[in-house]
CSV table of C-alpha atoms in Angstrom, one decimal:
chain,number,residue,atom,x,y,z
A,642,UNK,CA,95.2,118.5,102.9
A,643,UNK,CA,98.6,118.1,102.8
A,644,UNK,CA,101.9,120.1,103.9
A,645,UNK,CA,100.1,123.1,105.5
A,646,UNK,CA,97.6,123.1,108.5
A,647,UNK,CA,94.3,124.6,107.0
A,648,UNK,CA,92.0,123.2,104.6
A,649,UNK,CA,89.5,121.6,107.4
A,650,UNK,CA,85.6,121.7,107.1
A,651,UNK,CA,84.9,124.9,109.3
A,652,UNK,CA,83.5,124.3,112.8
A,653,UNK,CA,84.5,120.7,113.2
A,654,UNK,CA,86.3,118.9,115.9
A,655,UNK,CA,89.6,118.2,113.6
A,656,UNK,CA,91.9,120.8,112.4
A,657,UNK,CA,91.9,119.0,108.8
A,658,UNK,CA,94.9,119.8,107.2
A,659,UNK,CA,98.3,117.8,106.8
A,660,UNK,CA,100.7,120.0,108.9
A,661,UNK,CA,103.6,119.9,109.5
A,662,UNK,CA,106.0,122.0,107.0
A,663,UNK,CA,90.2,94.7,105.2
A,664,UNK,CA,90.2,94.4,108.5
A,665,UNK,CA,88.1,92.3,110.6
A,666,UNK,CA,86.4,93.4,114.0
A,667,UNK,CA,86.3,90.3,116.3
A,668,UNK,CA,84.4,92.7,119.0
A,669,UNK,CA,83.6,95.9,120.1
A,670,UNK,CA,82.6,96.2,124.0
A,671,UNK,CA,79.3,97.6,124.2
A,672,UNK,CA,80.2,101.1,126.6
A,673,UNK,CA,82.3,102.2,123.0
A,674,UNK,CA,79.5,101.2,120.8
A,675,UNK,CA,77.1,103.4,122.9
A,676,UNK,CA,80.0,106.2,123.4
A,677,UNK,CA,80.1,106.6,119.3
A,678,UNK,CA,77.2,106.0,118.3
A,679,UNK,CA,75.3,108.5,120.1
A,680,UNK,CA,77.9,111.1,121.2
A,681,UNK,CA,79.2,111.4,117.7
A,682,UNK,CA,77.9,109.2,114.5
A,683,UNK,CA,76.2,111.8,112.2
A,684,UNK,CA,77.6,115.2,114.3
A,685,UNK,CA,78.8,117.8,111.8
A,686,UNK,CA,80.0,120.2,114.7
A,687,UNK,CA,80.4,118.5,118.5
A,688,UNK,CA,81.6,121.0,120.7
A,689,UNK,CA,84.7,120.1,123.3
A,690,UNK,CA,82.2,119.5,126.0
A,691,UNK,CA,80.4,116.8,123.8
A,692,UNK,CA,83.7,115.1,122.3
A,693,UNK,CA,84.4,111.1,122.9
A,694,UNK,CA,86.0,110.2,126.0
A,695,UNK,CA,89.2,108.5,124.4
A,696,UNK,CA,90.0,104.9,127.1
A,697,UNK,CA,88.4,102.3,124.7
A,698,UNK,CA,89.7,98.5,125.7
A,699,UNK,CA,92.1,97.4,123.2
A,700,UNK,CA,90.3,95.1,120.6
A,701,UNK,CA,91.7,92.3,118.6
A,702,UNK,CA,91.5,92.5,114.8
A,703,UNK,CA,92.2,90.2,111.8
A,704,UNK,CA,93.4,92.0,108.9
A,705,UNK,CA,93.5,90.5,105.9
A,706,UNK,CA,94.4,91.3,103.1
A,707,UNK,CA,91.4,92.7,101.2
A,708,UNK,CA,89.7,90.4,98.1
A,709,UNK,CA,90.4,91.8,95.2
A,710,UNK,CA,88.1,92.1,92.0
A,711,UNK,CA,89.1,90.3,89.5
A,712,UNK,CA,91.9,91.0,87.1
A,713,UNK,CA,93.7,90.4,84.3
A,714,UNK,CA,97.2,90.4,85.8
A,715,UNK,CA,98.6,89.1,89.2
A,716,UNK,CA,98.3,91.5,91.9
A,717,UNK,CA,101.4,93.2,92.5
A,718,UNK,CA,103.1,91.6,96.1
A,719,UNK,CA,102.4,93.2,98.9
A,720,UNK,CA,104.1,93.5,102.3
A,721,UNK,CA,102.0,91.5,105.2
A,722,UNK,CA,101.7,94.9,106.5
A,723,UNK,CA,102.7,98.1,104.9
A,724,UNK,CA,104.9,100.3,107.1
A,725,UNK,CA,105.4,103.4,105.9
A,726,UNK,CA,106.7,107.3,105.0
A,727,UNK,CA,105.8,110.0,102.6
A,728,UNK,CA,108.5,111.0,100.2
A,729,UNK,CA,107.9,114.3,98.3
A,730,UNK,CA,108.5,114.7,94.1
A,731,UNK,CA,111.9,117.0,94.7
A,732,UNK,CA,113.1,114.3,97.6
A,733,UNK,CA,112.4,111.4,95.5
A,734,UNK,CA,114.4,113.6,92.8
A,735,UNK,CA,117.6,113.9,94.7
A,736,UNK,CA,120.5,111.8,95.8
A,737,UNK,CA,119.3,112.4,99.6
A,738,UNK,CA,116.4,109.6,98.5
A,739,UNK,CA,119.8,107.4,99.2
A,740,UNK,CA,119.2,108.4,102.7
A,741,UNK,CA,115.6,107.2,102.8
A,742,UNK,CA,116.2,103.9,101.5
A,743,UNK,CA,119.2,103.1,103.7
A,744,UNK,CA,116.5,104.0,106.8
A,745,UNK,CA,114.0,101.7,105.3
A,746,UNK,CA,116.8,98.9,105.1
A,747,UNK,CA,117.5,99.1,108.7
A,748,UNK,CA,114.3,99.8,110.1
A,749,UNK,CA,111.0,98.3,110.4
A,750,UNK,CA,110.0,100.3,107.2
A,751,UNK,CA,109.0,99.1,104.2
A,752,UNK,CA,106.9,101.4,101.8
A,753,UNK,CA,107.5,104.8,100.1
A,754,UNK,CA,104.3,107.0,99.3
A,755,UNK,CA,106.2,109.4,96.8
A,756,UNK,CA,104.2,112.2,95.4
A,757,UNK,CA,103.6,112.0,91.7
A,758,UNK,CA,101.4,114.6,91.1
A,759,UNK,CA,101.3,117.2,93.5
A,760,UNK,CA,99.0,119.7,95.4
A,761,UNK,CA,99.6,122.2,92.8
A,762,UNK,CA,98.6,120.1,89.7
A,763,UNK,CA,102.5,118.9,88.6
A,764,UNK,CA,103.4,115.5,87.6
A,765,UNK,CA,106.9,115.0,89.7
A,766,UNK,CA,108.4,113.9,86.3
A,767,UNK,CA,108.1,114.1,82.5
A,768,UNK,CA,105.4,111.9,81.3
A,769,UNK,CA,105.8,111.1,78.1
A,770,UNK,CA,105.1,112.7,74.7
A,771,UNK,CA,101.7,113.1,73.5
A,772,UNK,CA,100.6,112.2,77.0
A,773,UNK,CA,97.4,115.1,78.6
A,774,UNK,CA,100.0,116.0,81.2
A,775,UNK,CA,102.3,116.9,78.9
A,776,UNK,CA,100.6,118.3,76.6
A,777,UNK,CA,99.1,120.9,79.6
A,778,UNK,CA,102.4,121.6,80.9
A,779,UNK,CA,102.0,120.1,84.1
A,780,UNK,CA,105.1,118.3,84.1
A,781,UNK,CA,108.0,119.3,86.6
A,782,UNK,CA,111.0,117.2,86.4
A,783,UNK,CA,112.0,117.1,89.8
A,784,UNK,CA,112.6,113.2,89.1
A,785,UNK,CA,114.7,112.7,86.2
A,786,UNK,CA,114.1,109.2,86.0
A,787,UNK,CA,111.1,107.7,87.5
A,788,UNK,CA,111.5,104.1,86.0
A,789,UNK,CA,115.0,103.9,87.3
A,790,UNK,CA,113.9,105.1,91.1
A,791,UNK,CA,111.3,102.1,91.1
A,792,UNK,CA,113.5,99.7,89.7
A,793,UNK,CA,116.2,100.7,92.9
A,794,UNK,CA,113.9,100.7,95.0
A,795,UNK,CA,112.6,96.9,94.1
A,796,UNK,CA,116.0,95.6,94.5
A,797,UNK,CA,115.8,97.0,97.9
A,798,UNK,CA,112.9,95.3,98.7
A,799,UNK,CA,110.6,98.2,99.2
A,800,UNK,CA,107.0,98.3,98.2
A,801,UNK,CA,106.0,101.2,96.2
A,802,UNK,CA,103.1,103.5,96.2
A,803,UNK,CA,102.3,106.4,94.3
A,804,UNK,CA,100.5,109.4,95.6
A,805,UNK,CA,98.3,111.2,92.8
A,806,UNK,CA,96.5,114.9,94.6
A,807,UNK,CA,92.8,114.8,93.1
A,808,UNK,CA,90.7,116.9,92.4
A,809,UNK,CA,92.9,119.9,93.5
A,810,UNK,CA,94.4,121.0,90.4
A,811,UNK,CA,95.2,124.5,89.4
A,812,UNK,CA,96.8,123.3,86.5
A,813,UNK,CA,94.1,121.2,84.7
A,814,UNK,CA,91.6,123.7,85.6
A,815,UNK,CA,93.7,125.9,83.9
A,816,UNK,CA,93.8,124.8,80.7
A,817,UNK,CA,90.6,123.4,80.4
A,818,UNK,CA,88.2,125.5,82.3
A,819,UNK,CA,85.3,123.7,81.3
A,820,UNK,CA,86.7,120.9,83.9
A,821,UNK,CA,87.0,123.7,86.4
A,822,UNK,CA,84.9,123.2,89.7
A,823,UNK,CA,82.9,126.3,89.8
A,824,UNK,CA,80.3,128.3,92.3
A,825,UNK,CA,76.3,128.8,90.8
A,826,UNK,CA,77.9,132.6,89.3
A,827,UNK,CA,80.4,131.0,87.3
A,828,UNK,CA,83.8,131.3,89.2
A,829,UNK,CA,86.4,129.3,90.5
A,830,UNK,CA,86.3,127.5,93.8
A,831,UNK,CA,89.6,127.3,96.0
A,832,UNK,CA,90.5,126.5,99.3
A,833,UNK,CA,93.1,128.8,99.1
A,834,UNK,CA,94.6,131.7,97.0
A,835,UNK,CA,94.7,130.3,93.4
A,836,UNK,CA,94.8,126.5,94.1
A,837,UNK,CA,91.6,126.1,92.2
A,838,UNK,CA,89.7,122.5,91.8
A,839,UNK,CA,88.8,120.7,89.1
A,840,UNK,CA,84.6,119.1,89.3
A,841,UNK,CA,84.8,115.3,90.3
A,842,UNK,CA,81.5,114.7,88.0
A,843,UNK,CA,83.5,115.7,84.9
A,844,UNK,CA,84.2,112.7,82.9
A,845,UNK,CA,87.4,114.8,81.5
A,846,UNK,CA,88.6,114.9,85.3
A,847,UNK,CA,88.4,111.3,85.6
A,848,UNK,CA,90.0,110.2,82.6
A,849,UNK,CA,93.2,112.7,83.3
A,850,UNK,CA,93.3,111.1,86.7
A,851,UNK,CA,93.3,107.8,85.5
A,852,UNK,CA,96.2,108.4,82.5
A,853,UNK,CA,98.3,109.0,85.5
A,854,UNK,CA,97.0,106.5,87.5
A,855,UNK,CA,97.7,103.9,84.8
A,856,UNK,CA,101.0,105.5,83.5
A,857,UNK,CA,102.3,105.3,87.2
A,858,UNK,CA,101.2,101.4,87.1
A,859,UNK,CA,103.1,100.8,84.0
A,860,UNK,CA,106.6,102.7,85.5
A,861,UNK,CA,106.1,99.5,88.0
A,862,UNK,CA,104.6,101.3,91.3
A,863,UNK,CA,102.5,98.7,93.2
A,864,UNK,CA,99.6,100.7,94.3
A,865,UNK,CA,97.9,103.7,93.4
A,866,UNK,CA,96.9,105.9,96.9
A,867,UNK,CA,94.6,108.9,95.8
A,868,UNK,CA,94.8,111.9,98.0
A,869,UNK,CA,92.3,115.1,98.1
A,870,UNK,CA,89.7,113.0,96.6
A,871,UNK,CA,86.7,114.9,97.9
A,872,UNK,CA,85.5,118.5,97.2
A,873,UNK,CA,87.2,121.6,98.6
A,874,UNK,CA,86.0,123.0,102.1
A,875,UNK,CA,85.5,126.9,103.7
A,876,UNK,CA,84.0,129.8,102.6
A,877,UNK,CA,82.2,129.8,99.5
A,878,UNK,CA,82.4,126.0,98.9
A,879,UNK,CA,78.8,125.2,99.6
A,880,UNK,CA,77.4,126.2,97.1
A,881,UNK,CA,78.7,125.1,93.8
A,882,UNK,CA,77.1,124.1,90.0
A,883,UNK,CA,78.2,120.6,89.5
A,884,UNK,CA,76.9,120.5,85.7
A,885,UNK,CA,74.6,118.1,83.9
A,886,UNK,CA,76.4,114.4,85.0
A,887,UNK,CA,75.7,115.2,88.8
A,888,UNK,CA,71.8,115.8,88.5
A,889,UNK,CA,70.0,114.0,91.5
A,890,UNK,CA,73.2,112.9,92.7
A,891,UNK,CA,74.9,113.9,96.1
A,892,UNK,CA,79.0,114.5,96.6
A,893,UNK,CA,79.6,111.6,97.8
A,894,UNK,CA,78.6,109.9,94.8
A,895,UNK,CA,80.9,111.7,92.6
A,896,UNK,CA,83.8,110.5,94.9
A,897,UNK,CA,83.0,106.8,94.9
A,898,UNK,CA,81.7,106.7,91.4
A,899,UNK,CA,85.1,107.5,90.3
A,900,UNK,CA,87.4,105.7,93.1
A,901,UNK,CA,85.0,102.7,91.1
A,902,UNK,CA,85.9,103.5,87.6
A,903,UNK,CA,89.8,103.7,88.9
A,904,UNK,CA,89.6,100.3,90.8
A,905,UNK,CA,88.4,98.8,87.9
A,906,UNK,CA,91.2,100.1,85.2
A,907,UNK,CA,93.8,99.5,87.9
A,908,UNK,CA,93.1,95.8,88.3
A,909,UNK,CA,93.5,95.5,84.8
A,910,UNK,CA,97.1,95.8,85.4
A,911,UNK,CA,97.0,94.1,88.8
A,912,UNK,CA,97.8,97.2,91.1
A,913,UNK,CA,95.9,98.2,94.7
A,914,UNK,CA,94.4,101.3,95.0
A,915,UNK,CA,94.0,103.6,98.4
A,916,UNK,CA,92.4,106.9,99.5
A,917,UNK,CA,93.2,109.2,101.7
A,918,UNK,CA,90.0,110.6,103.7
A,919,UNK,CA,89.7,113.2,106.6
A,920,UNK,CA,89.5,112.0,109.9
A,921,UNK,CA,86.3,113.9,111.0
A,922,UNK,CA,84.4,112.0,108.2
A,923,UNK,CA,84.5,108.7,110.6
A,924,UNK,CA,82.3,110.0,112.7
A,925,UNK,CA,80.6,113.0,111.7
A,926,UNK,CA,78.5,112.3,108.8
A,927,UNK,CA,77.4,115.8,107.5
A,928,UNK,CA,81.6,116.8,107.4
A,929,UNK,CA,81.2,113.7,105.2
A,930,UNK,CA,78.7,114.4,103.0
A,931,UNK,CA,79.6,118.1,102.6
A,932,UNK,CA,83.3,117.0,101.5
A,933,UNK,CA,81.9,114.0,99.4
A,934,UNK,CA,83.7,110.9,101.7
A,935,UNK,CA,81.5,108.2,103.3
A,936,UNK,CA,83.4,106.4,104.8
A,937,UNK,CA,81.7,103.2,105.0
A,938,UNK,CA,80.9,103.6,100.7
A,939,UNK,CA,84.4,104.5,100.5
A,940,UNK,CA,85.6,101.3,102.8
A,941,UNK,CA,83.7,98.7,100.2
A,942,UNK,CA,85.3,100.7,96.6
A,943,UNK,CA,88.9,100.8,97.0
A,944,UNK,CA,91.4,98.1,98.4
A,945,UNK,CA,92.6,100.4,101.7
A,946,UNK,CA,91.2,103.9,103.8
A,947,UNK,CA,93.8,105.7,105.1
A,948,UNK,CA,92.5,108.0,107.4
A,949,UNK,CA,94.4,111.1,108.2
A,950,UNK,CA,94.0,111.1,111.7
A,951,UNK,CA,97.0,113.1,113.4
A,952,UNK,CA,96.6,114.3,116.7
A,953,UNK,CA,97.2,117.7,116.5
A,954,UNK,CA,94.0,118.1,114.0
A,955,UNK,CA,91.5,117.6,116.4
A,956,UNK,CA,90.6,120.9,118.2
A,957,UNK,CA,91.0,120.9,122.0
A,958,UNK,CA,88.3,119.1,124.0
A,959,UNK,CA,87.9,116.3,120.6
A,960,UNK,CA,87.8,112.5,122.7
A,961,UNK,CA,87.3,114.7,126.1
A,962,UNK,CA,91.3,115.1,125.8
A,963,UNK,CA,92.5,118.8,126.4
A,964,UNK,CA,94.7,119.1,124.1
A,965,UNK,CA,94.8,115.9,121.8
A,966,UNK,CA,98.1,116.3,120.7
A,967,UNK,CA,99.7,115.9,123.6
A,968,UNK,CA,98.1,112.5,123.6
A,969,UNK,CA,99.0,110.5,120.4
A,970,UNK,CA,98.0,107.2,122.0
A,971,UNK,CA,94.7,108.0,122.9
A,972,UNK,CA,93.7,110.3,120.4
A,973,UNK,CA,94.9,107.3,117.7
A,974,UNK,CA,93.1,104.4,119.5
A,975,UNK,CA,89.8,106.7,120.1
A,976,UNK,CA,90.1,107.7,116.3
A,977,UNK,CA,90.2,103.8,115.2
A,978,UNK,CA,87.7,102.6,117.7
A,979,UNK,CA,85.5,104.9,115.4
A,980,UNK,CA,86.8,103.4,112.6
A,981,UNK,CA,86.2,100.2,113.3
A,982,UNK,CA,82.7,100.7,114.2
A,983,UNK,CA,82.0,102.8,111.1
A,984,UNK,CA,83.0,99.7,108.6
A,985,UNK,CA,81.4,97.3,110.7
A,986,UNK,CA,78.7,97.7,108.6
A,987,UNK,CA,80.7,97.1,105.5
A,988,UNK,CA,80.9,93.5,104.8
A,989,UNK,CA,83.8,91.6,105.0
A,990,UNK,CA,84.6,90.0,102.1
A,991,UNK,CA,83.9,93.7,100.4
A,992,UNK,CA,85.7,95.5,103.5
A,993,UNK,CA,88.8,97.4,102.5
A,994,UNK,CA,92.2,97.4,104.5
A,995,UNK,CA,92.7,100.5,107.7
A,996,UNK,CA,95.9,102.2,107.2
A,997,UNK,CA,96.3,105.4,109.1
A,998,UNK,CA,98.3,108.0,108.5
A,999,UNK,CA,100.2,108.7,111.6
A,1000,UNK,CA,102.1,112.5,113.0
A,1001,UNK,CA,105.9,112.4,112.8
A,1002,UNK,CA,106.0,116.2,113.4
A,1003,UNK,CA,106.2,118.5,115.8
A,1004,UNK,CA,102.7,121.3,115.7
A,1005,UNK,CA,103.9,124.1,116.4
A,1006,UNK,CA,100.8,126.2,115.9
A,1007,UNK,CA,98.6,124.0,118.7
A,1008,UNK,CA,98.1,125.4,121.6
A,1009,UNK,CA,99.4,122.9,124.3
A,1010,UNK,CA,101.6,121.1,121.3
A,1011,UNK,CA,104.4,118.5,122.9
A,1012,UNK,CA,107.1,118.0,120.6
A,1013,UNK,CA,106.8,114.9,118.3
A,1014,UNK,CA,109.7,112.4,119.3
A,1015,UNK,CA,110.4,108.5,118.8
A,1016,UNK,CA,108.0,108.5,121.8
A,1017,UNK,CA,105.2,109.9,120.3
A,1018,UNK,CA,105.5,108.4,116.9
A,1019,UNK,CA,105.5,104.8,119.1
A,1020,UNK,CA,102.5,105.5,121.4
A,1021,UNK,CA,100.5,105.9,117.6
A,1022,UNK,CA,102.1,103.2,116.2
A,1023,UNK,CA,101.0,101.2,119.5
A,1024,UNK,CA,97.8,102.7,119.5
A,1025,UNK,CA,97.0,101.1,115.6
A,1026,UNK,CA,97.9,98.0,116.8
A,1027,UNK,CA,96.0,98.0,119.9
A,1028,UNK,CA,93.1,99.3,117.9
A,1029,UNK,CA,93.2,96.0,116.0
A,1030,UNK,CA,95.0,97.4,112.7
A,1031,UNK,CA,98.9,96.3,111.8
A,1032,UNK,CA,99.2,99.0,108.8
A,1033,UNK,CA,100.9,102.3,108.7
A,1034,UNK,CA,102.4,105.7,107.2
A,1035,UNK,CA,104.0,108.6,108.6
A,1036,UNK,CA,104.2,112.1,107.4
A,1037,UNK,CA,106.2,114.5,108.0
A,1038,UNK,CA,105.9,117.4,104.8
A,1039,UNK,CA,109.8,118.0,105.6
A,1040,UNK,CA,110.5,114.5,105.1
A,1041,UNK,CA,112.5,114.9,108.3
A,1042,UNK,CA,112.4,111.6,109.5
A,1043,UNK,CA,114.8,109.0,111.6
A,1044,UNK,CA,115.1,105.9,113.6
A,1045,UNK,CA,113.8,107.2,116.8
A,1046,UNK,CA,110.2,105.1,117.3
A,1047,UNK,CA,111.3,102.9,114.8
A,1048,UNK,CA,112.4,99.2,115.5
A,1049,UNK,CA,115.4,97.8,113.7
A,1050,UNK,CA,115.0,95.5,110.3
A,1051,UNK,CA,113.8,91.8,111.5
């Protein structure tokens, strides 16, 4: 999903990939309820002449922070509202990560997402020894010392969340091929080239997942945020043999079955879990159930959704808007109207926190792009908040990022 523009189910409204190098709904006017629901609730492919029209009226939102289950240590403290940028494993790794925490002291910032196991299997730093990821040889030390970075950056105040990449994993499906997500003749499934998956049913997946999970808890990061947590899409994806443990069971319940089990070992040690979905799966629920993410399921298992929902992934004509991503404010606001609406249904005491991921890049490969300023990254920002959501992160692959659309540290 990340760091590259492809990867999107093909024929949908939303260009899917990353690009670029609990909350409360007090009310929804009735004109967007009708717009959703029947232009595009349960639409795997909506043509630009059947998108959204993207002027929903502001709505005001509580967000709370989400209940969560119980646990045998304190939750770890979190920010009223996280604000956010991605940091990648060789970033993190070098001194210009000094750079990054003197922008979060003097801005309005105050998260890191910082990748700890990649999209190409590696853990960002050397686990320990006798640890599965050591033992595989998944370990790039692109961090010399993780503890040490976590410990700096909770002197400075800065809440801490590490990124773990799924159920892509070249590596794991590697070494153990039996954990290997495969097609009904026996190969390997891949979005791309030899990036090849490992099967979310497999118990052995889920346990690797969750050493790292837990090992990242014990370095001291706050929360856990899972990304690529659904199955692979294109060509050759539909049809797949997902062994004995998913018998009469659909995708999406091999997502959420396991985003369970994690929740429940994470609590343990009193750290939040998030999950990173596609944007397209608000609203169109075939994309959804194809990829394994229901939104709504999804929105009741973990603590917060973070829905990828940059502007310049939704194909021209998505919201009625010719070229979404030369409208970051509407395209946003339409995205989270949808949103809300989708987890309506959820209740609230099992709802999970809204925290977008936002475009703090320019995409070059749209046609009708606008460059991506302080400007645009404030109209999104706006356009969360006027949505009825205070929570959000920014990506930009580069982790090219400055002040401009930023306000200055209260």
């Amino acid at each position: 999903m990340r760091g590259y523009r492809g990867g999107g189910y093909m024929g949908t409204p939303y260009r899917g990939g990353r690009g670029g190098g609990k909350a409360v709904v007090i009310g929804i006017p009735l004109f967007l309820a009708l717009l959703v629901l029947g232009l595009w609730f349960g639409r795997g492919f909506l043509s630009p002449s059947e998108a959204v029209e993207a002027t929903p009226t502001p709505i005001p939102v509580v967000t709370p922070t989400p209940e969560p289950i119980p646990t045998s240590e304190p939750m770890r403290e979190k920010p009223e509202a996280v604000k956010g940028i991605y940091v990648s494993g060789p970033v993190a790794g070098d001194p210009f990560m000094d750079t990054i925490i003197d922008l979060v002291d003097r801005t309005e910032l105050n998260t890191v997402v910082i990748d700890i196991k990649n999209d190409e299997g590696q853990l960002t730093y050397r686990s320990d020894e006798g640890t599965t990821p050591r033992e595989i040889g998944a370990c790039v030390r692109y961090i010399s010392d993780l503890p040490a970075l976590v410990k700096k950056l909770k002197e400075h105040g800065i809440y801490t969340i590490a990124r773990i990449v799924a159920f892509k994993d070249p590596i794991l499906a590697g070494a153990k091929p039996e954990l290997m997500l495969k097609r009904q003749d026996g190969t390997g499934v891949s979005e791309s080239g030899d990036l090849y998956w490992v099967n979310p049913f497999e118990q052995g997946v889920r346990d690797y997942l969750t050493e790292i999970a837990l090992a990242a808890a014990d370095v001291g990061f706050d929360e856990v945020q899972m990304d690529y947590v659904r199955f692979p899409s294109g060509k050759g994806t539909g049809d797949l043999d997902l062994g004995p443990a998913a018998e009469g069971k659909e995708r999406t319940d091999g997502i959420t079955e396991f985003l369970e089990e994690l929740n429940k070992a994470l609590k343990e040690k009193g750290v939040w879990l998030s999950a990173d979905v596609f944007g397209v799966v608000i609203t169109n629920r075939s994309d959804g159930e194809y990829l394994g993410q229901d939104y709504a399921r999804m929105g009741e298992t973990v603590d917060f959704i973070c829905p990828m929902i940059y502007p310049s992934h939704y194909v021209n004509g998505a919201f009625n808007l010719d070229v979404p991503d030369a409208h970051p404010y509407e395209t946003v606001l339409a995205a989270l109207a949808a949103s809300q609406e989708k987890l309506s249904t959820v209740a609230e005491e099992e709802r999970a926190g809204v925290r977008p991921w936002l475009q703090a890049f320019t995409a070059t490969w749209v046609k009708g792009h606008i460059p991506y300023g302080g400007d645009e990254i404030r109209a999104q920002i706006q356009a969360t908040y006027d949505a009825g959501y205070t929570e959000w992160i920014l990506w930009n692959a580069q982790n090219k990022y400055n002040e401009d659309g930023l306000l200055p540290a209260e």
